[in-house]
Amino acid sequence: QVQLVESGGGLVQAGGSLRLSCAASGRAVNWYAMAWFRQAPGLEREFVAAISRTGGSTVYADSVKGRFTISRDNAKNTVYLQMNNLKPEDTAVYYCAARPAAMNTGRTTYDYWGQGTQVTVSS
């Protein structure tokens, strides 16, 4: 098993940047494909970005492509989400997730979840 803890959320103005971190403990993070999801009030949790176990492959939701970058440092057991040019519609709780298999965009295919970190973008 793996435990995930997100950090780095906060309040930022539109056009600003934030970097989220997801620290893993327990089993080494290189066993897992990792992803970020987000959930805004009243909406379903949606896929944001995913990265393969080695970091060699990534995939993004169309809404964040070109603005967000997912990366990982397996030596530090940490996954990151660099978010640039933030928009008010990016406001949500951001969750880190892990699955011991190939990366995937499906929310229900991830086995382990963090508690989430709030990102608020003001206009």
JSON list of C-alpha atoms in Angstrom, two decimals:
[
{"chain": "A", "resi": 1, "resn": "GLN", "atom": "CA", "xyz": [0.00, 0.00, 0.00]},
{"chain": "A", "resi": 2, "resn": "VAL", "atom": "CA", "xyz": [0.93, 3.64, -0.39]},
{"chain": "A", "resi": 3, "resn": "GLN", "atom": "CA", "xyz": [-0.17, 6.72, 1.51]},
{"chain": "A", "resi": 4, "resn": "LEU", "atom": "CA", "xyz": [-0.41, 10.04, -0.31]},
{"chain": "A", "resi": 5, "resn": "VAL", "atom": "CA", "xyz": [-0.29, 13.57, 1.08]},
{"chain": "A", "resi": 6, "resn": "GLU", "atom": "CA", "xyz": [-0.81, 16.63, -1.10]},
{"chain": "A", "resi": 7, "resn": "SER", "atom": "CA", "xyz": [0.50, 20.12, -0.40]},
{"chain": "A", "resi": 8, "resn": "GLY", "atom": "CA", "xyz": [1.07, 23.41, -2.17]},
{"chain": "A", "resi": 9, "resn": "GLY", "atom": "CA", "xyz": [-2.48, 24.62, -2.66]},
{"chain": "A", "resi": 10, "resn": "GLY", "atom": "CA", "xyz": [-3.57, 28.15, -1.91]},
{"chain": "A", "resi": 11, "resn": "LEU", "atom": "CA", "xyz": [-5.10, 31.37, -3.19]},
{"chain": "A", "resi": 12, "resn": "VAL", "atom": "CA", "xyz": [-3.67, 32.90, -6.35]},
{"chain": "A", "resi": 13, "resn": "GLN", "atom": "CA", "xyz": [-4.76, 35.54, -8.84]},
{"chain": "A", "resi": 14, "resn": "ALA", "atom": "CA", "xyz": [-5.70, 34.63, -12.38]},
{"chain": "A", "resi": 15, "resn": "GLY", "atom": "CA", "xyz": [-2.58, 34.30, -14.49]},
{"chain": "A", "resi": 16, "resn": "GLY", "atom": "CA", "xyz": [-0.51, 33.18, -11.54]},
{"chain": "A", "resi": 17, "resn": "SER", "atom": "CA", "xyz": [1.22, 29.88, -10.81]},
{"chain": "A", "resi": 18, "resn": "LEU", "atom": "CA", "xyz": [1.25, 27.19, -8.14]},
{"chain": "A", "resi": 19, "resn": "ARG", "atom": "CA", "xyz": [3.13, 23.94, -7.74]},
{"chain": "A", "resi": 20, "resn": "LEU", "atom": "CA", "xyz": [1.40, 21.07, -6.01]},
{"chain": "A", "resi": 21, "resn": "SER", "atom": "CA", "xyz": [3.33, 18.23, -4.43]},
{"chain": "A", "resi": 22, "resn": "CYS", "atom": "CA", "xyz": [2.20, 14.71, -3.58]},
{"chain": "A", "resi": 23, "resn": "ALA", "atom": "CA", "xyz": [4.43, 12.91, -1.09]},
{"chain": "A", "resi": 24, "resn": "ALA", "atom": "CA", "xyz": [4.15, 9.13, -0.97]},
{"chain": "A", "resi": 25, "resn": "SER", "atom": "CA", "xyz": [4.99, 6.84, 1.92]},
{"chain": "A", "resi": 26, "resn": "GLY", "atom": "CA", "xyz": [4.75, 3.12, 2.38]},
{"chain": "A", "resi": 27, "resn": "ARG", "atom": "CA", "xyz": [5.50, 1.29, -0.83]},
{"chain": "A", "resi": 28, "resn": "ALA", "atom": "CA", "xyz": [7.91, 3.08, -3.16]},
{"chain": "A", "resi": 29, "resn": "VAL", "atom": "CA", "xyz": [6.14, 5.41, -5.57]},
{"chain": "A", "resi": 30, "resn": "ASN", "atom": "CA", "xyz": [7.88, 3.89, -8.59]},
{"chain": "A", "resi": 31, "resn": "TRP", "atom": "CA", "xyz": [5.50, 0.93, -8.28]},
{"chain": "A", "resi": 32, "resn": "TYR", "atom": "CA", "xyz": [2.65, 3.23, -9.29]},
{"chain": "A", "resi": 33, "resn": "ALA", "atom": "CA", "xyz": [1.37, 5.28, -12.14]},
{"chain": "A", "resi": 34, "resn": "MET", "atom": "CA", "xyz": [0.31, 8.59, -10.64]},
{"chain": "A", "resi": 35, "resn": "ALA", "atom": "CA", "xyz": [-2.34, 11.14, -11.49]},
{"chain": "A", "resi": 36, "resn": "TRP", "atom": "CA", "xyz": [-3.95, 14.37, -10.42]},
{"chain": "A", "resi": 37, "resn": "PHE", "atom": "CA", "xyz": [-7.70, 14.86, -10.33]},
{"chain": "A", "resi": 38, "resn": "ARG", "atom": "CA", "xyz": [-9.75, 17.83, -9.19]},
{"chain": "A", "resi": 39, "resn": "GLN", "atom": "CA", "xyz": [-13.23, 18.44, -7.89]},
{"chain": "A", "resi": 40, "resn": "ALA", "atom": "CA", "xyz": [-15.07, 21.75, -7.88]},
{"chain": "A", "resi": 41, "resn": "PRO", "atom": "CA", "xyz": [-18.14, 22.28, -5.68]},
{"chain": "A", "resi": 42, "resn": "GLY", "atom": "CA", "xyz": [-21.18, 20.54, -7.06]},
{"chain": "A", "resi": 43, "resn": "LEU", "atom": "CA", "xyz": [-19.23, 18.79, -9.80]},
{"chain": "A", "resi": 44, "resn": "GLU", "atom": "CA", "xyz": [-17.79, 15.33, -10.26]},
{"chain": "A", "resi": 45, "resn": "ARG", "atom": "CA", "xyz": [-14.12, 14.66, -9.71]},
{"chain": "A", "resi": 46, "resn": "GLU", "atom": "CA", "xyz": [-12.35, 15.04, -13.04]},
{"chain": "A", "resi": 47, "resn": "PHE", "atom": "CA", "xyz": [-9.06, 13.93, -14.50]},
{"chain": "A", "resi": 48, "resn": "VAL", "atom": "CA", "xyz": [-6.29, 16.52, -14.80]},
{"chain": "A", "resi": 49, "resn": "ALA", "atom": "CA", "xyz": [-3.02, 14.74, -15.63]},
{"chain": "A", "resi": 50, "resn": "ALA", "atom": "CA", "xyz": [-1.27, 11.38, -15.30]},
{"chain": "A", "resi": 51, "resn": "ILE", "atom": "CA", "xyz": [2.29, 10.13, -15.48]},
{"chain": "A", "resi": 52, "resn": "SER", "atom": "CA", "xyz": [3.73, 6.67, -16.02]},
{"chain": "A", "resi": 53, "resn": "ARG", "atom": "CA", "xyz": [5.81, 4.83, -13.44]},
{"chain": "A", "resi": 54, "resn": "THR", "atom": "CA", "xyz": [9.10, 5.91, -15.00]},
{"chain": "A", "resi": 55, "resn": "GLY", "atom": "CA", "xyz": [7.91, 9.39, -15.91]},
{"chain": "A", "resi": 56, "resn": "GLY", "atom": "CA", "xyz": [8.46, 8.71, -19.58]},
{"chain": "A", "resi": 57, "resn": "SER", "atom": "CA", "xyz": [4.83, 9.20, -20.57]},
{"chain": "A", "resi": 58, "resn": "THR", "atom": "CA", "xyz": [2.27, 11.81, -19.57]},
{"chain": "A", "resi": 59, "resn": "VAL", "atom": "CA", "xyz": [-1.29, 12.65, -20.53]},
{"chain": "A", "resi": 60, "resn": "TYR", "atom": "CA", "xyz": [-3.37, 15.76, -19.84]},
{"chain": "A", "resi": 61, "resn": "ALA", "atom": "CA", "xyz": [-6.95, 16.86, -19.90]},
{"chain": "A", "resi": 62, "resn": "ASP", "atom": "CA", "xyz": [-7.61, 19.24, -22.80]},
{"chain": "A", "resi": 63, "resn": "SER", "atom": "CA", "xyz": [-8.59, 21.99, -20.35]},
{"chain": "A", "resi": 64, "resn": "VAL", "atom": "CA", "xyz": [-5.08, 22.12, -18.84]},
{"chain": "A", "resi": 65, "resn": "LYS", "atom": "CA", "xyz": [-2.90, 21.13, -21.78]},
{"chain": "A", "resi": 66, "resn": "GLY", "atom": "CA", "xyz": [-0.12, 23.66, -22.31]},
{"chain": "A", "resi": 67, "resn": "ARG", "atom": "CA", "xyz": [-0.60, 25.21, -18.85]},
{"chain": "A", "resi": 68, "resn": "PHE", "atom": "CA", "xyz": [-0.03, 22.34, -16.41]},
{"chain": "A", "resi": 69, "resn": "THR", "atom": "CA", "xyz": [2.93, 19.97, -16.19]},
{"chain": "A", "resi": 70, "resn": "ILE", "atom": "CA", "xyz": [3.02, 16.72, -14.23]},
{"chain": "A", "resi": 71, "resn": "SER", "atom": "CA", "xyz": [6.38, 15.31, -13.16]},
{"chain": "A", "resi": 72, "resn": "ARG", "atom": "CA", "xyz": [7.80, 12.90, -10.64]},
{"chain": "A", "resi": 73, "resn": "ASP", "atom": "CA", "xyz": [10.98, 12.34, -8.64]},
{"chain": "A", "resi": 74, "resn": "ASN", "atom": "CA", "xyz": [11.00, 8.68, -7.69]},
{"chain": "A", "resi": 75, "resn": "ALA", "atom": "CA", "xyz": [14.10, 9.15, -5.54]},
{"chain": "A", "resi": 76, "resn": "LYS", "atom": "CA", "xyz": [12.09, 11.58, -3.40]},
{"chain": "A", "resi": 77, "resn": "ASN", "atom": "CA", "xyz": [8.84, 9.57, -3.64]},
{"chain": "A", "resi": 78, "resn": "THR", "atom": "CA", "xyz": [7.12, 12.73, -4.82]},
{"chain": "A", "resi": 79, "resn": "VAL", "atom": "CA", "xyz": [4.90, 13.73, -7.74]},
{"chain": "A", "resi": 80, "resn": "TYR", "atom": "CA", "xyz": [4.36, 17.33, -8.78]},
{"chain": "A", "resi": 81, "resn": "LEU", "atom": "CA", "xyz": [1.84, 19.38, -10.68]},
{"chain": "A", "resi": 82, "resn": "GLN", "atom": "CA", "xyz": [3.15, 22.70, -11.95]},
{"chain": "A", "resi": 83, "resn": "MET", "atom": "CA", "xyz": [0.20, 24.94, -12.78]},
{"chain": "A", "resi": 84, "resn": "ASN", "atom": "CA", "xyz": [0.80, 28.10, -14.83]},
{"chain": "A", "resi": 85, "resn": "ASN", "atom": "CA", "xyz": [-1.55, 30.73, -16.23]},
{"chain": "A", "resi": 86, "resn": "LEU", "atom": "CA", "xyz": [-4.21, 29.73, -13.74]},
{"chain": "A", "resi": 87, "resn": "LYS", "atom": "CA", "xyz": [-7.83, 30.59, -14.45]},
{"chain": "A", "resi": 88, "resn": "PRO", "atom": "CA", "xyz": [-10.81, 30.97, -12.10]},
{"chain": "A", "resi": 89, "resn": "GLU", "atom": "CA", "xyz": [-12.25, 27.77, -13.56]},
{"chain": "A", "resi": 90, "resn": "ASP", "atom": "CA", "xyz": [-9.23, 25.89, -12.19]},
{"chain": "A", "resi": 91, "resn": "THR", "atom": "CA", "xyz": [-10.58, 26.48, -8.67]},
{"chain": "A", "resi": 92, "resn": "ALA", "atom": "CA", "xyz": [-11.09, 23.08, -7.04]},
{"chain": "A", "resi": 93, "resn": "VAL", "atom": "CA", "xyz": [-9.76, 20.60, -4.53]},
{"chain": "A", "resi": 94, "resn": "TYR", "atom": "CA", "xyz": [-6.87, 18.78, -6.18]},
{"chain": "A", "resi": 95, "resn": "TYR", "atom": "CA", "xyz": [-6.27, 15.12, -5.40]},
{"chain": "A", "resi": 96, "resn": "CYS", "atom": "CA", "xyz": [-3.27, 12.91, -6.00]},
{"chain": "A", "resi": 97, "resn": "ALA", "atom": "CA", "xyz": [-3.96, 9.28, -6.92]},
{"chain": "A", "resi": 98, "resn": "ALA", "atom": "CA", "xyz": [-1.95, 6.10, -7.52]},
{"chain": "A", "resi": 99, "resn": "ARG", "atom": "CA", "xyz": [-2.49, 2.79, -9.27]},
{"chain": "A", "resi": 100, "resn": "PRO", "atom": "CA", "xyz": [-0.09, -0.19, -9.46]},
{"chain": "A", "resi": 101, "resn": "ALA", "atom": "CA", "xyz": [-0.47, -0.49, -13.22]},
{"chain": "A", "resi": 102, "resn": "ALA", "atom": "CA", "xyz": [-0.16, 1.53, -16.41]},
{"chain": "A", "resi": 103, "resn": "MET", "atom": "CA", "xyz": [-1.33, 5.15, -16.25]},
{"chain": "A", "resi": 104, "resn": "ASN", "atom": "CA", "xyz": [-4.97, 5.77, -16.95]},
{"chain": "A", "resi": 105, "resn": "THR", "atom": "CA", "xyz": [-7.37, 8.70, -17.06]},
{"chain": "A", "resi": 106, "resn": "GLY", "atom": "CA", "xyz": [-10.26, 6.93, -15.39]},
{"chain": "A", "resi": 107, "resn": "ARG", "atom": "CA", "xyz": [-11.09, 8.07, -11.87]},
{"chain": "A", "resi": 108, "resn": "THR", "atom": "CA", "xyz": [-12.41, 4.68, -10.77]},
{"chain": "A", "resi": 109, "resn": "THR", "atom": "CA", "xyz": [-9.24, 2.87, -11.85]},
{"chain": "A", "resi": 110, "resn": "TYR", "atom": "CA", "xyz": [-7.09, 4.48, -9.16]},
{"chain": "A", "resi": 111, "resn": "ASP", "atom": "CA", "xyz": [-6.71, 2.60, -5.89]},
{"chain": "A", "resi": 112, "resn": "TYR", "atom": "CA", "xyz": [-5.10, 5.13, -3.58]},
{"chain": "A", "resi": 113, "resn": "TRP", "atom": "CA", "xyz": [-5.99, 8.75, -2.93]},
{"chain": "A", "resi": 114, "resn": "GLY", "atom": "CA", "xyz": [-4.71, 11.66, -0.89]},
{"chain": "A", "resi": 115, "resn": "GLN", "atom": "CA", "xyz": [-6.90, 13.96, 1.18]},
{"chain": "A", "resi": 116, "resn": "GLY", "atom": "CA", "xyz": [-6.75, 16.82, -1.32]},
{"chain": "A", "resi": 117, "resn": "THR", "atom": "CA", "xyz": [-5.46, 20.38, -1.36]},
{"chain": "A", "resi": 118, "resn": "GLN", "atom": "CA", "xyz": [-7.56, 23.45, -2.13]},
{"chain": "A", "resi": 119, "resn": "VAL", "atom": "CA", "xyz": [-6.64, 25.68, -5.06]},
{"chain": "A", "resi": 120, "resn": "THR", "atom": "CA", "xyz": [-8.54, 28.95, -5.41]},
{"chain": "A", "resi": 121, "resn": "VAL", "atom": "CA", "xyz": [-7.99, 31.28, -8.35]},
{"chain": "A", "resi": 122, "resn": "SER", "atom": "CA", "xyz": [-9.42, 34.78, -8.07]},
{"chain": "A", "resi": 123, "resn": "SER", "atom": "CA", "xyz": [-10.37, 36.86, -11.09]}
]
